[in-house]
mmCIF file of C-alpha atoms in Angstrom:
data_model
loop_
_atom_site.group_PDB
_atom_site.id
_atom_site.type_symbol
_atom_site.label_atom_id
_atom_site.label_comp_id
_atom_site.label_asym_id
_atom_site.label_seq_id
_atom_site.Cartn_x
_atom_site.Cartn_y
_atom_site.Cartn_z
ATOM 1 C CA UNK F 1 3.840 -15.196 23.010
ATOM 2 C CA UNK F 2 4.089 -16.103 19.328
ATOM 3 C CA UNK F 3 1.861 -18.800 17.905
ATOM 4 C CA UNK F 4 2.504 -21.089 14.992
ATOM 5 C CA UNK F 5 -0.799 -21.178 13.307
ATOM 6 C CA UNK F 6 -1.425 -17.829 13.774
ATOM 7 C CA UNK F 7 2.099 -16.820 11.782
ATOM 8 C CA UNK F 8 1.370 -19.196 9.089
ATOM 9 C CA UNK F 9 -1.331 -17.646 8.618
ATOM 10 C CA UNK F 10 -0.251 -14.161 8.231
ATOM 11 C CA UNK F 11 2.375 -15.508 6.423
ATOM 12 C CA UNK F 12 0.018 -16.808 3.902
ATOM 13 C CA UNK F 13 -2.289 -13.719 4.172
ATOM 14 C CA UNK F 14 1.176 -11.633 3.079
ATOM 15 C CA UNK F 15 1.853 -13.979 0.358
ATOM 16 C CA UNK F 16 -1.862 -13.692 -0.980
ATOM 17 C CA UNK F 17 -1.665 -10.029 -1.127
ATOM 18 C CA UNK F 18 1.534 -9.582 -2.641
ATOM 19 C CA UNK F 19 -0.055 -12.249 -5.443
ATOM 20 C CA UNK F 20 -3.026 -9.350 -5.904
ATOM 21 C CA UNK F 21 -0.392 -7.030 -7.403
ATOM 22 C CA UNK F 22 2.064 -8.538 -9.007
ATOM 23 C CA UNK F 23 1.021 -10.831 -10.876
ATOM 24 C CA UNK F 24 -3.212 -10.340 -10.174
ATOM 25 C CA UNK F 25 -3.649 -6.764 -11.006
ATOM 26 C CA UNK F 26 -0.616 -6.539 -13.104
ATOM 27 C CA UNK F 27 -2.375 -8.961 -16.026
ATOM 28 C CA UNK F 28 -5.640 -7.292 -14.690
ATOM 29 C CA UNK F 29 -4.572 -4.183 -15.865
ATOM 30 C CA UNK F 30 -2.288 -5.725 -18.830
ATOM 31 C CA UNK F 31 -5.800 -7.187 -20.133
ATOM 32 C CA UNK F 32 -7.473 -3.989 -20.259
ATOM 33 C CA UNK F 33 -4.740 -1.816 -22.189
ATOM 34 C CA UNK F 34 -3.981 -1.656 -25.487
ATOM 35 C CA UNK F 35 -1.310 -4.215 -27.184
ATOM 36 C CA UNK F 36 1.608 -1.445 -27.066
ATOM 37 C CA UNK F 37 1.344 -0.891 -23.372
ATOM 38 C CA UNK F 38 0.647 -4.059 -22.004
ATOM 39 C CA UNK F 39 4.280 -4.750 -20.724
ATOM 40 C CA UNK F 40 4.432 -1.160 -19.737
ATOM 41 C CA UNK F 41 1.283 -1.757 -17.274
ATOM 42 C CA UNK F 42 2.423 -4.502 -16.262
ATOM 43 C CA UNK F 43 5.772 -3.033 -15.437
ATOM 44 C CA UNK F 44 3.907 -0.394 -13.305
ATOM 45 C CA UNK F 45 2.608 -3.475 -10.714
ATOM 46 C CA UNK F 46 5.824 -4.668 -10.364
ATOM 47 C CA UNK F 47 7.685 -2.058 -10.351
ATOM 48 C CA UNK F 48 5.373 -0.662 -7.366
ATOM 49 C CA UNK F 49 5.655 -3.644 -5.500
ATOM 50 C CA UNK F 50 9.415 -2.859 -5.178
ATOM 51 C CA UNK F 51 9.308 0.546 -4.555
ATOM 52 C CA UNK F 52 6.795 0.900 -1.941
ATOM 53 C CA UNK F 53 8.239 -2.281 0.006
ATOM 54 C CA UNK F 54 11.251 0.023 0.206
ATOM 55 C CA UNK F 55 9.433 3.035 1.174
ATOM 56 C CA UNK F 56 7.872 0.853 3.533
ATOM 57 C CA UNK F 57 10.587 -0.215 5.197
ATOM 58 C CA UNK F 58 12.900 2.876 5.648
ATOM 59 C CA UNK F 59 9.753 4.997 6.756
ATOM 60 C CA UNK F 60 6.243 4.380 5.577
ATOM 61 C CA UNK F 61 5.935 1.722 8.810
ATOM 62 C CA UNK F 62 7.169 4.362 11.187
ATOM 63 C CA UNK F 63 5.227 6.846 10.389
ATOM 64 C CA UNK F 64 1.844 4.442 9.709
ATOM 65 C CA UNK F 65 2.547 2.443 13.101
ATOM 66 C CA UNK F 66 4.926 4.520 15.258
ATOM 67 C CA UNK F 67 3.452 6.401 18.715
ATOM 68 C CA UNK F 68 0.970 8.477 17.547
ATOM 69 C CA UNK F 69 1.660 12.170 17.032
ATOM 70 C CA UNK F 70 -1.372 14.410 17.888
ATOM 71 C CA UNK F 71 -3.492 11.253 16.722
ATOM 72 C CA UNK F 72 -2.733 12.040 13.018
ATOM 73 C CA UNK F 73 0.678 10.452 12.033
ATOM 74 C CA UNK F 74 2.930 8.281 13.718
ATOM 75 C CA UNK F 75 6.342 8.770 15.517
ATOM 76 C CA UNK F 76 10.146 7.757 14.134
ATOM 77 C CA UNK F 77 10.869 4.893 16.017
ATOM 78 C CA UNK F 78 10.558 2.333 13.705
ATOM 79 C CA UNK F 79 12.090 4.233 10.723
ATOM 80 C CA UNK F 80 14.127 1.493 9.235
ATOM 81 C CA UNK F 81 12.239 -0.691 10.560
ATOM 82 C CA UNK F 82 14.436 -0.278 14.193
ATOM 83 C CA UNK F 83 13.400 -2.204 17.056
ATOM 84 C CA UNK F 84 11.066 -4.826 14.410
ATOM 85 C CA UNK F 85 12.178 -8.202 14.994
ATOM 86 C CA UNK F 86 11.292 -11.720 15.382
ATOM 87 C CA UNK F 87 9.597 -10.578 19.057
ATOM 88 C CA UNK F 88 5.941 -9.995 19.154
ATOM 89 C CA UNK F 89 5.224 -6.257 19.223
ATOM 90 C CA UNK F 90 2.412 -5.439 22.098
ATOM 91 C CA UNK F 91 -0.126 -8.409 23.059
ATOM 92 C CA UNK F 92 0.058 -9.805 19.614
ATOM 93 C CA UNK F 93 1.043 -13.227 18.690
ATOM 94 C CA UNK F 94 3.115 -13.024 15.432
ATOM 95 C CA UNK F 95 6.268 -11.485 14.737
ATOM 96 C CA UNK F 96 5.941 -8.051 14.780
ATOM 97 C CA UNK F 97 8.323 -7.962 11.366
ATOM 98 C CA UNK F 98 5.903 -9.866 10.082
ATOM 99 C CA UNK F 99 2.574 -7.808 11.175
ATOM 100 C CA UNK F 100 4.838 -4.673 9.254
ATOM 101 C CA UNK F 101 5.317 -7.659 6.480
ATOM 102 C CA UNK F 102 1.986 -7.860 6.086
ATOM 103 C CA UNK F 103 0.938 -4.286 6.349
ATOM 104 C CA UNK F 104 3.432 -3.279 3.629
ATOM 105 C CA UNK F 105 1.895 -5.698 1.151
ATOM 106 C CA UNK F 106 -1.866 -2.821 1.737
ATOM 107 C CA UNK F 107 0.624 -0.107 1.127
ATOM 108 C CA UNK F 108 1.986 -1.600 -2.184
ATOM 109 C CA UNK F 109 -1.619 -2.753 -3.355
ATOM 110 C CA UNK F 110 -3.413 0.686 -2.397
ATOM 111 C CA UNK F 111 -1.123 2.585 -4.954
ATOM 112 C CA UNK F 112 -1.280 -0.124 -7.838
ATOM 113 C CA UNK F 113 -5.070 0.087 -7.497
ATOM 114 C CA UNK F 114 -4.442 3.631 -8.727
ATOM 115 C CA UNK F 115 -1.975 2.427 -12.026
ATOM 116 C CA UNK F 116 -5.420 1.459 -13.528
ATOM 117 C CA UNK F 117 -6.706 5.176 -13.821
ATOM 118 C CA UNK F 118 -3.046 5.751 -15.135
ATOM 119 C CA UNK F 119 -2.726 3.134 -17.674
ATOM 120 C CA UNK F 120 -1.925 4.550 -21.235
ATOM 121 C CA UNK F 121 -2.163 8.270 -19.486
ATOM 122 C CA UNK F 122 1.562 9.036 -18.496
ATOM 123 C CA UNK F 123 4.885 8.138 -18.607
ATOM 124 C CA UNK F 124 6.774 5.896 -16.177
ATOM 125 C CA UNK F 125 8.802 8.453 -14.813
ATOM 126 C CA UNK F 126 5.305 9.950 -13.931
ATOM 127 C CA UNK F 127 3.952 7.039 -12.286
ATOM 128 C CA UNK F 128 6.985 6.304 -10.401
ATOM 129 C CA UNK F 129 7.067 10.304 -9.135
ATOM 130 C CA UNK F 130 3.424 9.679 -8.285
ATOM 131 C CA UNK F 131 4.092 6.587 -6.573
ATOM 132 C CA UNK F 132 6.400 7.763 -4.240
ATOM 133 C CA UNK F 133 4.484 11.189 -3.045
ATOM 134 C CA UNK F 134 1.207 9.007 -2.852
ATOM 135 C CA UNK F 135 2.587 6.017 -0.505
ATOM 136 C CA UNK F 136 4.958 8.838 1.617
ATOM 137 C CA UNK F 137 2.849 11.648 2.098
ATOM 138 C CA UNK F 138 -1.109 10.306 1.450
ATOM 139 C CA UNK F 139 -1.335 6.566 2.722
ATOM 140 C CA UNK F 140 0.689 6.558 6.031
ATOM 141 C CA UNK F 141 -1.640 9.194 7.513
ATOM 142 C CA UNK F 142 -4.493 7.424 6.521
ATOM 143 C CA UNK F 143 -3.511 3.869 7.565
ATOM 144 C CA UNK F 144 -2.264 5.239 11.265
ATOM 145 C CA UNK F 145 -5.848 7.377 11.777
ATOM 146 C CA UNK F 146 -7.466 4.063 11.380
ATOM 147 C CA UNK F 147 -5.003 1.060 12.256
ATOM 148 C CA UNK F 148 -2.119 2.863 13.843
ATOM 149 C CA UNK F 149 -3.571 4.332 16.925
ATOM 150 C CA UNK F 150 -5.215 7.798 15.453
ATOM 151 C CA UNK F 151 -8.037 9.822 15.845
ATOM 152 C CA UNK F 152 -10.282 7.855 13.710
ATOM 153 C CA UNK F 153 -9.528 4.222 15.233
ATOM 154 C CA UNK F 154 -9.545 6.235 18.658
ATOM 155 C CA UNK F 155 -13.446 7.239 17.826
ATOM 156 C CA UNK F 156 -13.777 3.635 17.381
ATOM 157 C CA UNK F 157 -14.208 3.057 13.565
ATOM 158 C CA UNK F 158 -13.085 -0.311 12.224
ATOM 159 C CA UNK F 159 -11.671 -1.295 9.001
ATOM 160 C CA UNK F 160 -11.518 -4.499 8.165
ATOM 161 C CA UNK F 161 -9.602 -5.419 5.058
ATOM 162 C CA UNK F 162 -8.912 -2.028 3.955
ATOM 163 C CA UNK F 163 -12.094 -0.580 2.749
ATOM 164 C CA UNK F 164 -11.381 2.817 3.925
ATOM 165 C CA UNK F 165 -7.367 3.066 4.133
ATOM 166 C CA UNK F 166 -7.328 0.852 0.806
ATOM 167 C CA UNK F 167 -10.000 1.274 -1.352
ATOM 168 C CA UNK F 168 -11.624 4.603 -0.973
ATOM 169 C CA UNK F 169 -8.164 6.197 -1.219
ATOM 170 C CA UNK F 170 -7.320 4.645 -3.767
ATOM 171 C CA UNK F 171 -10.191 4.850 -5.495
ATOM 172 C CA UNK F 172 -10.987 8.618 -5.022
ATOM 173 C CA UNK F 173 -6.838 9.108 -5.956
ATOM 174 C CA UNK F 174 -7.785 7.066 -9.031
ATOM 175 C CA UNK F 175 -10.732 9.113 -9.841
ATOM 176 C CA UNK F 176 -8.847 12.808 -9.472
ATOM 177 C CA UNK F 177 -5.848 11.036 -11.375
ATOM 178 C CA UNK F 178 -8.260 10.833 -14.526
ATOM 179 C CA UNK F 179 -10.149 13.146 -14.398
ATOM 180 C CA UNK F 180 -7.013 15.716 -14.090
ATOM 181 C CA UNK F 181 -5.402 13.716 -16.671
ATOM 182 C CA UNK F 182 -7.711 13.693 -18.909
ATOM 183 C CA UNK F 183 -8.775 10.971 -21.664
ATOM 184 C CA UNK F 184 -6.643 8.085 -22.441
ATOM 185 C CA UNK F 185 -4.069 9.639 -26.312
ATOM 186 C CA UNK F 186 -4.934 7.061 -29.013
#
């Protein structure tokens, strides 16, 4: 059964994490860049928050909250977001287009974290090619081994508030990104 304080405040929750990127980390990152690129870094939050909110939608969900496959990725049943309504999904008490709502907004943050490491480093075209290999083939694995039903949430590890689907990933992906790279041109 859906409850009414509990949607408002996922819906809330969603709204405060789509703020993070676009505009938060987008005039994070803006402030740290040289004048020239500023609108280009800021282009890369934005930018990401559409992308991946597509992504998300037509398969990132499925495959990050579908049955579980061998424990390691989900299943197709939710690829375009089928079956993901106003109904709650399992025993929870919010929409369950809402819960994948809300979910999206970690996949759209976890791969602007990365734009940081980018910043001033490569092209747009770049970034956007990274953007969509990182968020299809890296984060929905991740986020279904520990939210989605897979081996890692099955061996009972809990992640609150992304620190390992979110943060680590992003942060080791942001590490690799420079240090393959290389150092920021002048």
């Amino acid at each position: 059964m859906i409850n009414s304080g509990d949607t408002a405040w996922m819906l809330t929750a969603t709204a405060l994490v789509m703020m993070m990127t676009a505009p938060g980390l987008a005039l994070f990152y803006g402030g740290l860049v040289r004048r020239k690129n500023v609108l280009s870094t800021l282009m890369h939050s934005f930018f990401v928050l559409c992308l991946v909110s597509i992504i998300w939608a037509v398969f990132g969900y499925s495959l990050s909250f579908g049955s579980s496959i061998g424990s390691v990725i989900g299943g197709t049943e939710f690829l375009g977001l089928k079956g993901v309504g106003a109904a709650p999904h399992g025993s929870a008490t919010i929409p369950h287009l809402l819960f994948a709502m809300y979910q999206g907004m970690f996949a759209v943050i976890a791969v602007a974290l990365i734009s940081g490491a980018m910043a001033e480093r490569v092209s747009f075209k770049a970034y956007v090619l990274f953007t969509i290999l990182w968020s299809s083939v890296i984060y929905p694995p991740l986020a279904h081994w520990s939210w989605g039903g897979g081996w890692l949430q099955s061996m009972g590890a809990l992640d609150f508030a992304g620190g390992s689907v979110v943060h680590i990933s992003s942060g080791f992906s942001a590490l690799v990104a420079a240090i393959v790279i290389g150092k920021r041109a002048c």
